[in-house]
């Protein structure tokens, strides 16, 4: 899998992670608003169905980006000299925390939308407060882990490119390009393609 992401073209990743999801979202919004405007008595279920599909699209979108993160960090290790190669254990630990949180959030939201039409479903204030006490810390922890992943991916790319130890000032550009993925992928992926191609030529 890693080789496919590393050898993919920038336009392929852009279409896969941003183009297709955006087209599907616009199509769903058009269908939803069209049904609501044409209906004498708009059915709120249509809105909830839209949001459930939106959740699935977001899960796929985030899943592909995280698969790209994983492929870059693990796949480019072979292009880094042994004397400056760094451990990816911490990256792997922090990598799976937001994924676990995402799965939990998806299940929670899916359950919420499923029960929204159930008149007997009436969560207490205590249950909502207890849930927020759990969600909020994990949300911020997941955000930290995601930024750590951005940091690690950028560091890996720059280390592989320069073939030396790097500091944050060396790869701050890559960090922000990865952060703004739909734009940055047009600049980052060709660099990864070039690194892989040079490695293959040497071998």
mmCIF file of N, CA and C in Angstrom, residues 70-118:
data_model
loop_
_atom_site.group_PDB
_atom_site.id
_atom_site.type_symbol
_atom_site.label_atom_id
_atom_site.label_comp_id
_atom_site.label_asym_id
_atom_site.label_seq_id
_atom_site.Cartn_x
_atom_site.Cartn_y
_atom_site.Cartn_z
ATOM 1 N N UNK A 70 0.793 7.541 6.942
ATOM 2 C CA UNK A 70 1.460 6.293 7.319
ATOM 3 C C UNK A 70 2.428 5.842 6.220
ATOM 4 N N UNK A 71 1.995 5.937 4.981
ATOM 5 C CA UNK A 71 2.826 5.499 3.860
ATOM 6 C C UNK A 71 4.082 6.345 3.729
ATOM 7 N N UNK A 72 3.943 7.652 3.926
ATOM 8 C CA UNK A 72 5.102 8.539 3.809
ATOM 9 C C UNK A 72 6.117 8.252 4.907
ATOM 10 N N UNK A 73 5.655 8.181 6.158
ATOM 11 C CA UNK A 73 6.575 7.994 7.284
ATOM 12 C C UNK A 73 7.244 6.628 7.230
ATOM 13 N N UNK A 74 6.484 5.586 6.987
ATOM 14 C CA UNK A 74 7.063 4.237 6.980
ATOM 15 C C UNK A 74 7.788 3.935 5.666
ATOM 16 N N UNK A 75 7.250 4.455 4.572
ATOM 17 C CA UNK A 75 7.840 4.148 3.267
ATOM 18 C C UNK A 75 9.130 4.885 2.995
ATOM 19 N N UNK A 76 9.270 6.105 3.481
ATOM 20 C CA UNK A 76 10.477 6.879 3.219
ATOM 21 C C UNK A 76 11.620 6.542 4.166
ATOM 22 N N UNK A 77 11.358 5.720 5.189
ATOM 23 C CA UNK A 77 12.433 5.342 6.108
ATOM 24 C C UNK A 77 13.579 4.648 5.372
ATOM 25 N N UNK A 78 13.233 3.913 4.330
ATOM 26 C CA UNK A 78 14.272 3.179 3.589
ATOM 27 C C UNK A 78 15.159 4.110 2.772
ATOM 28 N N UNK A 79 14.738 5.354 2.583
ATOM 29 C CA UNK A 79 15.544 6.313 1.828
ATOM 30 C C UNK A 79 16.441 7.150 2.736
ATOM 31 N N UNK A 80 16.329 6.956 4.059
ATOM 32 C CA UNK A 80 17.107 7.721 5.029
ATOM 33 C C UNK A 80 18.296 6.878 5.492
ATOM 34 N N UNK A 81 19.512 7.434 5.487
ATOM 35 C CA UNK A 81 20.691 6.663 5.955
ATOM 36 C C UNK A 81 20.508 6.172 7.377
ATOM 37 N N UNK A 82 21.062 5.015 7.677
ATOM 38 C CA UNK A 82 20.901 4.396 8.993
ATOM 39 C C UNK A 82 21.378 5.289 10.126
ATOM 40 N N UNK A 83 22.432 6.056 9.895
ATOM 41 C CA UNK A 83 23.031 6.855 10.973
ATOM 42 C C UNK A 83 22.147 8.032 11.402
ATOM 43 N N UNK A 84 21.210 8.442 10.551
ATOM 44 C CA UNK A 84 20.321 9.547 10.929
ATOM 45 C C UNK A 84 18.857 9.112 10.971
ATOM 46 N N UNK A 85 18.618 7.828 10.765
ATOM 47 C CA UNK A 85 17.236 7.329 10.801
ATOM 48 C C UNK A 85 16.705 7.402 12.227
ATOM 49 N N UNK A 86 15.457 7.840 12.375
ATOM 50 C CA UNK A 86 14.874 8.020 13.703
ATOM 51 C C UNK A 86 13.736 7.034 13.931
ATOM 52 N N UNK A 87 13.425 6.813 15.201
ATOM 53 C CA UNK A 87 12.371 5.863 15.567
ATOM 54 C C UNK A 87 11.000 6.431 15.209
ATOM 55 N N UNK A 88 10.121 5.562 14.744
ATOM 56 C CA UNK A 88 8.758 5.978 14.397
ATOM 57 C C UNK A 88 7.748 5.419 15.398
ATOM 58 N N UNK A 89 8.235 4.909 16.512
ATOM 59 C CA UNK A 89 7.334 4.311 17.504
ATOM 60 C C UNK A 89 6.339 5.325 18.044
ATOM 61 N N UNK A 90 6.833 6.513 18.416
ATOM 62 C CA UNK A 90 5.939 7.537 18.954
ATOM 63 C C UNK A 90 4.920 7.964 17.908
ATOM 64 N N UNK A 91 5.371 8.075 16.651
ATOM 65 C CA UNK A 91 4.441 8.421 15.573
ATOM 66 C C UNK A 91 3.322 7.399 15.478
ATOM 67 N N UNK A 92 3.663 6.116 15.546
ATOM 68 C CA UNK A 92 2.664 5.064 15.418
ATOM 69 C C UNK A 92 1.663 5.109 16.568
ATOM 70 N N UNK A 93 2.140 5.401 17.782
ATOM 71 C CA UNK A 93 1.232 5.481 18.933
ATOM 72 C C UNK A 93 0.263 6.642 18.759
ATOM 73 N N UNK A 94 0.811 7.828 18.458
ATOM 74 C CA UNK A 94 -0.034 9.010 18.292
ATOM 75 C C UNK A 94 -0.917 8.907 17.055
ATOM 76 N N UNK A 95 -0.493 8.110 16.083
ATOM 77 C CA UNK A 95 -1.246 7.952 14.835
ATOM 78 C C UNK A 95 -2.605 7.302 15.081
ATOM 79 N N UNK A 96 -2.636 6.308 15.983
ATOM 80 C CA UNK A 96 -3.868 5.540 16.168
ATOM 81 C C UNK A 96 -4.840 6.175 17.165
ATOM 82 N N UNK A 97 -4.390 7.133 17.954
ATOM 83 C CA UNK A 97 -5.292 7.784 18.912
ATOM 84 C C UNK A 97 -6.427 8.531 18.222
ATOM 85 N N UNK A 98 -6.150 9.434 17.263
ATOM 86 C CA UNK A 98 -7.266 10.110 16.593
ATOM 87 C C UNK A 98 -8.134 9.172 15.767
ATOM 88 N N UNK A 99 -7.558 8.085 15.265
ATOM 89 C CA UNK A 99 -8.367 7.121 14.522
ATOM 90 C C UNK A 99 -9.382 6.449 15.446
ATOM 91 N N UNK A 100 -8.931 6.085 16.649
ATOM 92 C CA UNK A 100 -9.852 5.502 17.623
ATOM 93 C C UNK A 100 -10.931 6.486 18.026
ATOM 94 N N UNK A 101 -10.540 7.740 18.210
ATOM 95 C CA UNK A 101 -11.512 8.788 18.554
ATOM 96 C C UNK A 101 -12.507 8.990 17.416
ATOM 97 N N UNK A 102 -12.020 8.950 16.179
ATOM 98 C CA UNK A 102 -12.895 9.127 15.020
ATOM 99 C C UNK A 102 -13.930 8.017 14.938
ATOM 100 N N UNK A 103 -13.499 6.785 15.201
ATOM 101 C CA UNK A 103 -14.439 5.651 15.170
ATOM 102 C C UNK A 103 -15.503 5.818 16.252
ATOM 103 N N UNK A 104 -15.063 6.201 17.453
ATOM 104 C CA UNK A 104 -16.005 6.427 18.546
ATOM 105 C C UNK A 104 -16.992 7.530 18.192
ATOM 106 N N UNK A 105 -16.498 8.640 17.629
ATOM 107 C CA UNK A 105 -17.360 9.769 17.284
ATOM 108 C C UNK A 105 -18.349 9.384 16.198
ATOM 109 N N UNK A 106 -17.892 8.596 15.237
ATOM 110 C CA UNK A 106 -18.780 8.155 14.157
ATOM 111 C C UNK A 106 -19.906 7.292 14.719
ATOM 112 N N UNK A 107 -19.567 6.360 15.597
ATOM 113 C CA UNK A 107 -20.588 5.490 16.197
ATOM 114 C C UNK A 107 -21.570 6.312 17.023
ATOM 115 N N UNK A 108 -21.044 7.292 17.770
ATOM 116 C CA UNK A 108 -21.896 8.144 18.602
ATOM 117 C C UNK A 108 -22.855 8.973 17.738
ATOM 118 N N UNK A 109 -22.339 9.597 16.695
ATOM 119 C CA UNK A 109 -23.189 10.420 15.833
ATOM 120 C C UNK A 109 -24.202 9.572 15.080
ATOM 121 N N UNK A 110 -23.772 8.396 14.642
ATOM 122 C CA UNK A 110 -24.704 7.506 13.944
ATOM 123 C C UNK A 110 -25.831 7.089 14.875
ATOM 124 N N UNK A 111 -25.507 6.807 16.134
ATOM 125 C CA UNK A 111 -26.529 6.448 17.118
ATOM 126 C C UNK A 111 -27.456 7.617 17.386
ATOM 127 N N UNK A 112 -26.892 8.828 17.416
ATOM 128 C CA UNK A 112 -27.702 10.020 17.662
ATOM 129 C C UNK A 112 -28.709 10.232 16.545
ATOM 130 N N UNK A 113 -28.249 10.129 15.297
ATOM 131 C CA UNK A 113 -29.155 10.331 14.170
ATOM 132 C C UNK A 113 -30.179 9.205 14.059
ATOM 133 N N UNK A 114 -29.801 8.008 14.515
ATOM 134 C CA UNK A 114 -30.738 6.889 14.476
ATOM 135 C C UNK A 114 -31.867 7.087 15.477
ATOM 136 N N UNK A 115 -31.528 7.659 16.642
ATOM 137 C CA UNK A 115 -32.507 7.820 17.714
ATOM 138 C C UNK A 115 -33.253 9.150 17.677
ATOM 139 N N UNK A 116 -32.912 10.002 16.699
ATOM 140 C CA UNK A 116 -33.474 11.342 16.716
ATOM 141 C C UNK A 116 -34.981 11.341 16.499
ATOM 142 N N UNK A 117 -35.502 10.331 15.811
ATOM 143 C CA UNK A 117 -36.944 10.254 15.561
ATOM 144 C C UNK A 117 -37.677 9.432 16.613
ATOM 145 N N UNK A 118 -36.932 8.935 17.580
ATOM 146 C CA UNK A 118 -37.546 8.133 18.626
ATOM 147 C C UNK A 118 -38.037 9.064 19.732
#
